[in-house]
XYZ file of N, CA and C in Angstrom:
342
model
N 4.329 -16.519 33.134
C 2.609 -16.928 32.500
C 2.772 -15.024 31.857
N 3.357 -15.164 30.816
C 3.437 -13.609 30.055
C 2.187 -13.954 29.563
N 1.341 -12.460 29.683
C 0.010 -11.899 28.846
C 0.061 -11.168 28.059
N -0.436 -11.018 27.105
C -0.558 -9.884 26.023
C -1.788 -9.360 26.034
N -2.328 -8.293 26.381
C -3.445 -7.494 26.424
C -3.710 -6.423 24.892
N -4.489 -6.751 24.071
C -4.491 -5.877 23.124
C -6.095 -5.115 22.921
N -5.850 -3.746 22.436
C -6.989 -2.815 22.723
C -6.459 -1.816 21.361
N -7.348 -1.505 21.120
C -7.734 -0.339 20.374
C -8.118 -0.318 18.857
N -8.807 -1.567 18.472
C -9.893 -2.138 17.572
C -10.829 -1.520 17.214
N -11.449 -0.922 15.972
C -12.334 -0.639 15.923
C -13.022 -0.558 14.545
N -13.947 -0.178 13.707
C -14.880 0.182 12.777
C -14.532 1.365 12.161
N -13.612 1.404 11.280
C -13.191 2.900 10.561
C -13.553 2.750 9.096
N -13.808 4.125 9.047
C -13.752 4.481 7.313
C -12.625 4.406 6.557
N -12.576 4.069 4.955
C -11.266 4.192 4.552
C -10.572 5.449 4.402
N -9.376 5.456 4.861
C -8.501 6.948 4.857
C -8.699 7.020 6.462
N -9.383 6.300 7.125
C -9.336 6.747 8.728
C -8.323 5.892 9.366
N -8.049 6.306 10.662
C -6.967 5.778 11.439
C -7.036 5.576 12.643
N -6.235 4.249 13.461
C -6.908 3.897 14.454
C -4.898 3.621 15.346
N -5.014 3.406 16.389
C -4.015 3.130 17.502
C -4.186 1.812 17.889
N -3.464 0.813 17.683
C -3.482 -0.199 18.644
C -2.287 0.051 19.776
N -3.265 -0.924 20.828
C -1.930 -0.837 21.810
C -2.098 -2.219 22.396
N -0.710 -2.909 22.963
C -0.558 -4.249 23.645
C 0.139 -3.847 24.857
N -0.206 -4.305 25.726
C 0.256 -4.563 27.259
C 0.828 -5.875 27.597
N 2.079 -5.919 27.888
C 2.592 -7.037 28.348
C 2.809 -7.021 30.167
N 2.302 -8.175 30.148
C 1.864 -8.424 31.633
C 2.664 -9.783 32.017
N 3.264 -9.592 33.532
C 3.623 -10.470 34.346
C 5.241 -10.778 34.168
N 5.635 -9.246 33.719
C 7.149 -9.495 33.817
C 7.542 -8.189 33.930
N 8.668 -7.738 34.866
C 9.045 -6.077 35.462
C 9.988 -5.694 33.475
N 10.488 -6.762 32.764
C 11.250 -6.266 31.988
C 10.688 -7.036 30.918
N 10.683 -6.431 29.432
C 10.571 -7.509 28.256
C 11.877 -7.553 27.424
N 12.363 -8.608 27.291
C 13.774 -8.335 26.648
C 13.633 -8.924 25.121
N 11.996 -8.999 24.686
C 12.075 -10.125 23.434
C 11.798 -8.847 22.205
N 12.081 -9.056 21.266
C 11.806 -8.631 19.831
C 9.641 -8.771 19.808
N 9.071 -7.932 19.127
C 7.620 -7.845 19.480
C 7.239 -7.699 18.115
N 6.230 -7.862 17.858
C 5.169 -7.586 16.281
C 4.188 -7.603 16.362
N 3.662 -7.129 15.783
C 2.108 -6.611 15.310
C 1.746 -7.947 13.755
N 0.477 -9.001 14.546
C 0.735 -9.768 13.576
C -0.967 -9.536 12.847
N -1.491 -9.891 11.618
C -2.968 -9.989 11.635
C -3.810 -10.912 10.709
N -4.596 -11.556 10.975
C -5.394 -12.682 10.294
C -6.641 -12.076 10.110
N -6.467 -12.407 8.529
C -7.885 -11.946 7.725
C -8.941 -13.338 7.624
N -10.043 -13.418 7.477
C -11.006 -14.824 7.139
C -10.263 -15.376 5.880
N -9.973 -16.652 6.283
C -9.540 -17.486 5.164
C -7.709 -17.269 5.068
N -7.508 -16.570 5.622
C -6.037 -16.337 5.586
C -4.827 -16.196 6.390
N -3.983 -16.823 6.071
C -2.653 -17.288 7.404
C -2.469 -15.897 8.146
N -1.980 -16.241 9.403
C -1.793 -15.081 10.204
C -0.444 -14.406 9.647
N -0.305 -13.228 9.564
C 1.015 -12.216 8.927
C 0.982 -11.595 9.870
N 2.731 -11.309 9.905
C 3.546 -10.417 10.663
C 3.658 -8.987 9.536
N 3.053 -7.991 10.525
C 3.043 -6.647 9.510
C 4.131 -5.800 10.301
N 4.454 -5.849 11.466
C 5.194 -4.649 11.706
C 6.167 -5.517 13.037
N 7.106 -4.859 12.999
C 8.356 -5.725 14.146
C 9.215 -4.944 15.048
N 9.780 -4.852 16.124
C 10.301 -3.838 16.407
C 10.776 -4.445 17.899
N 12.536 -4.382 17.411
C 13.714 -4.949 18.612
C 13.049 -4.380 19.880
N 14.562 -4.708 21.017
C 14.278 -4.062 22.363
C 14.418 -2.921 22.008
N 15.530 -2.491 21.077
C 16.221 -0.819 21.293
C 15.509 -0.148 20.231
N 14.261 -0.647 19.508
C 13.835 0.229 18.538
C 13.885 -0.122 17.108
N 14.528 -0.907 16.828
C 14.666 -1.111 15.395
C 13.605 -1.648 14.872
N 12.497 -1.188 13.709
C 11.591 -1.584 13.177
C 11.624 -1.909 11.731
N 11.007 -2.619 11.691
C 10.364 -3.195 10.114
C 8.787 -3.411 9.850
N 8.544 -3.113 8.746
C 7.369 -3.521 8.221
C 7.279 -4.044 6.918
N 5.824 -4.841 7.012
C 5.903 -5.641 5.290
C 5.162 -4.168 4.700
N 5.414 -4.727 3.377
C 5.516 -3.510 2.523
C 4.109 -2.663 2.173
N 3.368 -3.935 2.251
C 1.785 -3.427 1.978
C 1.374 -2.211 3.197
N 2.042 -1.854 4.206
C 1.822 -0.934 5.342
C 3.012 0.204 5.336
N 4.104 -0.156 4.693
C 4.781 0.566 4.912
C 4.528 2.267 4.496
N 5.394 3.113 5.323
C 4.225 4.868 5.121
C 3.050 5.156 5.812
N 2.620 3.617 6.295
C 0.990 3.906 6.838
C 0.998 3.569 7.977
N 1.816 2.864 8.550
C 1.962 2.163 9.831
C 3.006 2.216 10.394
N 3.088 2.615 11.817
C 4.145 2.929 12.568
C 4.307 2.291 13.904
N 5.057 1.299 14.244
C 5.245 0.506 15.562
C 6.057 0.976 16.219
N 5.907 1.326 17.865
C 6.980 2.068 18.741
C 6.750 1.019 20.036
N 7.298 1.253 20.840
C 7.340 0.537 22.371
C 7.759 1.362 23.584
N 7.098 1.503 24.761
C 7.800 1.805 25.994
C 8.084 1.348 26.587
N 9.543 0.795 26.225
C 9.811 -0.423 27.424
C 9.683 -0.221 29.123
N 9.648 1.270 29.762
C 9.172 1.368 31.213
C 8.239 1.067 31.372
N 6.853 0.902 30.401
C 5.575 0.610 30.700
C 5.362 -0.697 29.709
N 5.987 -1.423 29.435
C 6.141 -2.433 28.636
C 4.605 -2.565 27.760
N 4.409 -1.419 27.037
C 3.347 -1.219 25.736
C 3.807 -0.958 24.738
N 3.724 -1.878 23.485
C 3.807 -1.758 22.380
C 2.633 -1.099 21.472
N 3.080 -0.370 20.713
C 1.684 0.511 19.959
C 1.879 0.225 18.457
N 0.763 0.135 17.700
C 0.741 0.050 16.191
C 0.074 1.363 15.813
N 0.197 2.331 15.447
C -0.196 3.789 14.796
C -0.772 3.413 13.303
N -1.714 3.219 12.747
C -2.365 2.943 11.592
C -3.146 3.865 10.909
N -2.095 4.432 9.539
C -3.112 5.754 9.025
C -3.393 5.256 7.818
N -4.043 6.258 7.054
C -4.368 5.697 5.182
C -5.205 4.306 5.247
N -6.015 3.955 6.669
C -6.399 2.569 5.991
C -6.763 2.339 5.002
N -7.024 1.250 4.598
C -7.704 0.768 3.425
C -8.634 -0.834 3.361
N -9.818 -1.302 3.354
C -10.458 -2.061 3.427
C -9.339 -3.667 3.349
N -8.375 -4.123 2.846
C -7.909 -4.686 2.941
C -6.949 -4.742 4.364
N -6.690 -3.798 4.940
C -6.339 -3.638 6.467
C -7.183 -4.398 7.208
N -8.380 -4.908 6.613
C -9.679 -5.424 7.833
C -9.062 -7.228 8.229
N -8.963 -7.217 9.660
C -8.238 -8.480 9.746
C -8.540 -8.357 11.638
N -7.922 -9.291 12.362
C -8.020 -9.460 13.546
C -6.459 -9.313 13.892
N -5.818 -8.106 14.283
C -4.768 -7.915 15.033
C -4.564 -8.213 16.106
N -3.145 -9.235 16.320
C -2.603 -9.958 17.480
C -1.103 -9.137 17.609
N -0.949 -8.693 19.045
C 0.635 -8.855 19.623
C 0.957 -9.704 19.576
N 2.440 -9.710 19.639
C 3.126 -11.203 19.431
C 4.513 -11.017 20.018
N 5.489 -11.701 20.911
C 5.949 -11.855 21.095
C 7.215 -12.804 20.142
N 8.303 -12.305 20.021
C 9.211 -13.507 19.088
C 9.845 -14.200 20.213
N 9.211 -15.246 20.723
C 9.530 -16.314 21.284
C 9.545 -17.671 20.663
N 10.135 -18.745 20.999
C 9.926 -20.061 20.603
C 9.274 -20.787 21.413
N 8.017 -21.301 21.155
C 7.023 -20.566 20.179
C 6.579 -19.348 20.629
N 6.036 -18.287 19.522
C 5.508 -17.367 19.776
C 4.478 -17.129 20.335
N 4.335 -16.208 21.229
C 3.555 -16.022 22.149
C 2.245 -14.718 21.590
N 0.965 -15.236 21.309
C 0.147 -13.989 20.932
C -0.727 -13.602 21.879
N -1.350 -12.426 22.074
C -2.529 -11.810 22.646
C -3.738 -12.578 22.083
N -4.820 -12.367 22.504
C -6.317 -12.560 22.001
C -6.719 -12.149 20.939
N -6.154 -10.592 20.656
C -6.580 -9.894 18.873
C -7.428 -9.225 19.264
N -7.387 -8.263 18.448
C -8.328 -6.989 18.404
C -8.798 -6.864 17.155
N -10.269 -7.017 16.803
C -10.799 -6.615 15.419
C -10.661 -5.354 14.885
N -9.834 -5.117 13.616
C -9.993 -3.790 13.029
C -10.748 -4.285 11.732
N -11.914 -3.202 11.404
C -12.505 -3.376 10.304
C -12.787 -2.037 9.300
N -12.116 -1.909 8.034
C -12.299 -0.919 7.248
C -13.282 -0.949 6.343
N -14.433 0.037 6.746
C -15.323 -0.264 5.704
C -16.146 0.845 5.684
N -16.877 1.150 4.362
C -17.226 2.685 4.337
C -19.023 2.202 4.486
């Protein structure tokens, strides 16, 4: 019964920054690759950033150079630092485990608007 708890979503202006966090509860050690997903209204949920257990990262092209994913395995926390935010980044952001099937948290709303 693993639970993922996201936090950090907010309303920000274009060019602003946010830091999202995901706490993984219910386990002592997290062996899975993890990622941050987002889903905008009317669109499919999309993986935007991933990180392996050992820290290898990958990003969708649209966020490269702006977003940074990291993890603290000792605390079972995964973070997404988002800089230079654009209106098209507006979405509900979900923390996910690369399991079969994947597991997501409840999501946190990120709104980028003037």
